[in-house]
Coordinates of C-alpha atoms in Angstrom, one line a residue:
X1 CA -24.9 -9.2 -10.3
X2 CA -24.1 -8.0 -6.8
X3 CA -23.3 -4.3 -6.4
X4 CA -19.6 -3.6 -6.6
X5 CA -18.2 -2.6 -3.2
X6 CA -14.9 -1.1 -2.1
X7 CA -13.4 -4.6 -1.4
X8 CA -14.5 -6.2 -4.7
X9 CA -13.3 -3.2 -6.7
X10 CA -9.9 -3.1 -4.9
X11 CA -9.4 -6.8 -5.2
X12 CA -10.1 -6.8 -8.9
X13 CA -8.2 -3.6 -9.7
X14 CA -5.1 -4.5 -7.6
X15 CA -4.8 -7.8 -9.5
X16 CA -5.2 -6.1 -12.8
X17 CA -3.0 -3.0 -12.2
X18 CA -0.2 -4.5 -10.0
X19 CA 0.2 -8.2 -11.1
X20 CA 4.0 -8.2 -10.8
X21 CA 4.3 -7.7 -7.0
X22 CA 3.2 -9.8 -4.0
X23 CA 0.2 -8.0 -2.6
X24 CA -2.4 -8.8 0.1
X25 CA -5.7 -7.1 0.7
X26 CA -6.9 -7.6 4.2
X27 CA -10.4 -6.4 5.1
X28 CA -10.7 -6.1 8.9
X29 CA -14.4 -6.0 9.5
X30 CA -14.0 -5.3 13.3
X31 CA -11.8 -2.4 12.7
X32 CA -13.6 -1.1 9.6
X33 CA -10.3 -1.0 7.6
X34 CA -8.7 -2.3 4.5
X35 CA -5.0 -3.0 4.6
X36 CA -3.1 -3.3 1.3
X37 CA 0.2 -4.9 2.1
X38 CA 3.0 -5.4 -0.4
X39 CA 6.5 -6.9 -0.6
X40 CA 9.4 -6.1 -2.7
X41 CA 12.7 -8.0 -3.0
X42 CA 16.2 -7.2 -3.8
X43 CA 19.3 -9.3 -4.2
X44 CA 22.0 -8.5 -1.7
X45 CA 24.8 -9.7 -3.9
X46 CA 27.6 -8.5 -1.6
X47 CA 25.7 -9.8 1.4
X48 CA 26.2 -6.4 3.0
X49 CA 25.0 -6.2 6.6
X50 CA 21.8 -4.1 6.6
X51 CA 20.0 -2.8 9.6
X52 CA 16.3 -2.5 9.5
X53 CA 14.2 0.2 11.2
X54 CA 14.4 -1.7 14.5
X55 CA 18.2 -2.0 14.2
X56 CA 18.0 -5.7 13.4
X57 CA 20.9 -6.6 11.2
X58 CA 20.6 -9.0 8.2
X59 CA 23.1 -10.3 5.7
X60 CA 20.6 -12.4 3.8
X61 CA 21.1 -12.9 0.1
X62 CA 17.6 -11.8 -0.7
X63 CA 16.3 -8.7 1.2
X64 CA 12.6 -8.6 1.6
X65 CA 10.8 -5.4 2.3
X66 CA 7.2 -5.2 3.4
X67 CA 4.9 -2.2 3.9
X68 CA 1.3 -1.4 3.7
X69 CA -1.3 1.3 3.3
X70 CA -4.5 1.5 5.3
X71 CA -8.0 2.7 4.2
X72 CA -9.9 3.7 7.4
X73 CA -13.2 4.9 8.6
X74 CA -12.1 7.9 10.6
X75 CA -14.9 7.5 13.1
X76 CA -14.5 3.8 13.7
X77 CA -11.1 2.5 12.8
X78 CA -8.2 2.3 15.4
X79 CA -4.7 2.3 14.1
X80 CA -1.2 3.7 14.6
X81 CA -0.3 5.8 11.5
X82 CA 3.4 5.1 12.1
X83 CA 2.8 1.5 11.2
X84 CA 1.7 2.3 7.6
X85 CA 3.2 4.0 4.6
X86 CA -0.1 5.9 4.2
X87 CA -3.5 6.1 6.0
X88 CA -6.3 7.1 3.7
X89 CA -9.8 7.9 5.1
X90 CA -13.1 6.8 3.5
X91 CA -16.6 7.9 4.4
X92 CA -18.1 5.2 6.6
X93 CA -20.9 3.1 5.1
X94 CA -21.0 5.5 2.1
X95 CA -17.5 4.1 1.2
X96 CA -15.1 5.8 -1.2
X97 CA -15.4 7.4 -4.6
X98 CA -14.3 5.1 -7.4
X99 CA -11.9 7.6 -8.8
X100 CA -10.2 7.9 -5.4
X101 CA -9.9 4.1 -5.1
X102 CA -8.5 4.0 -8.6
X103 CA -5.9 6.7 -7.7
X104 CA -4.9 4.7 -4.5
X105 CA -4.0 1.7 -6.7
X106 CA -2.5 3.7 -9.5
X107 CA -0.3 5.7 -7.2
X108 CA 0.5 2.7 -5.1
X109 CA 1.9 1.0 -8.2
X110 CA 4.2 4.0 -8.9
X111 CA 5.3 4.0 -5.2
X112 CA 6.1 0.3 -5.3
X113 CA 7.9 0.6 -8.7
X114 CA 10.0 3.5 -7.3
X115 CA 10.6 1.5 -4.1
X116 CA 11.7 -1.5 -6.0
X117 CA 14.2 0.6 -8.0
X118 CA 15.3 2.4 -4.9
X119 CA 15.8 -0.8 -3.0
X120 CA 18.1 -2.2 -5.8
X121 CA 20.0 1.1 -5.9
X122 CA 20.4 1.0 -2.1
X123 CA 21.7 -2.6 -2.2
X124 CA 24.2 -1.5 -4.9
X125 CA 25.4 1.4 -2.8
X126 CA 27.9 0.1 -0.1
X127 CA 28.3 3.5 1.6
X128 CA 27.4 3.7 5.3
X129 CA 25.1 6.7 4.6
X130 CA 22.9 4.8 2.2
X131 CA 19.3 4.7 3.4
X132 CA 16.3 3.0 1.9
X133 CA 12.7 4.1 2.6
X134 CA 9.5 4.0 0.8
X135 CA 7.7 7.4 0.3
X136 CA 4.0 8.1 -0.1
X137 CA 3.4 11.8 -1.1
X138 CA -0.2 12.7 -0.2
X139 CA 0.0 15.8 -2.5
X140 CA 1.0 13.6 -5.5
X141 CA -1.7 11.1 -4.5
X142 CA -4.4 13.8 -4.3
X143 CA -3.3 15.2 -7.7
X144 CA -3.6 11.8 -9.3
X145 CA -7.3 11.6 -8.6
X146 CA -9.0 12.0 -11.9
X147 CA -12.4 13.6 -12.1
X148 CA -13.7 10.7 -14.2
X149 CA -15.9 8.5 -12.0
X150 CA -16.8 10.1 -8.7
X151 CA -19.6 7.6 -7.8
X152 CA -19.3 5.9 -4.5
X153 CA -18.3 2.3 -4.0
X154 CA -20.0 1.4 -0.7
X155 CA -18.4 -0.2 2.4
X156 CA -19.3 -3.8 2.0
X157 CA -22.1 -5.2 4.2
X158 CA -21.2 -8.6 5.7

């Protein structure tokens, strides 16, 4: 059996841990990064006009929200942190500890679950002050890393 790498572990664990959401794992070999994108949906029953972050208004019946986190090699990856919910470094070819990757997925599930709930609350709140945004708390993420398996899953060779 081939040695498990960051990408095989992430792919398998995401599908096992977060089966109820639309997810995409994109390994960008040129940029040495892994993007985990996800979508949540909410029904805009009142078809309230909603402005997105760019000020684009929508009155769609189903509101779709997409965001992503990025795993990066701090020495090789190029990215704009503002484009992501979170940017998490890994250690080049050495990869990332299995317990850290597990925590990324476990905490991401909590963040998406909370985001889904918050999106539905936001769509039910017709006040002008209502704001919806996803939140990744790095302190909570760090605290969720269990000391269990700190062996490294390597960056995949291609």
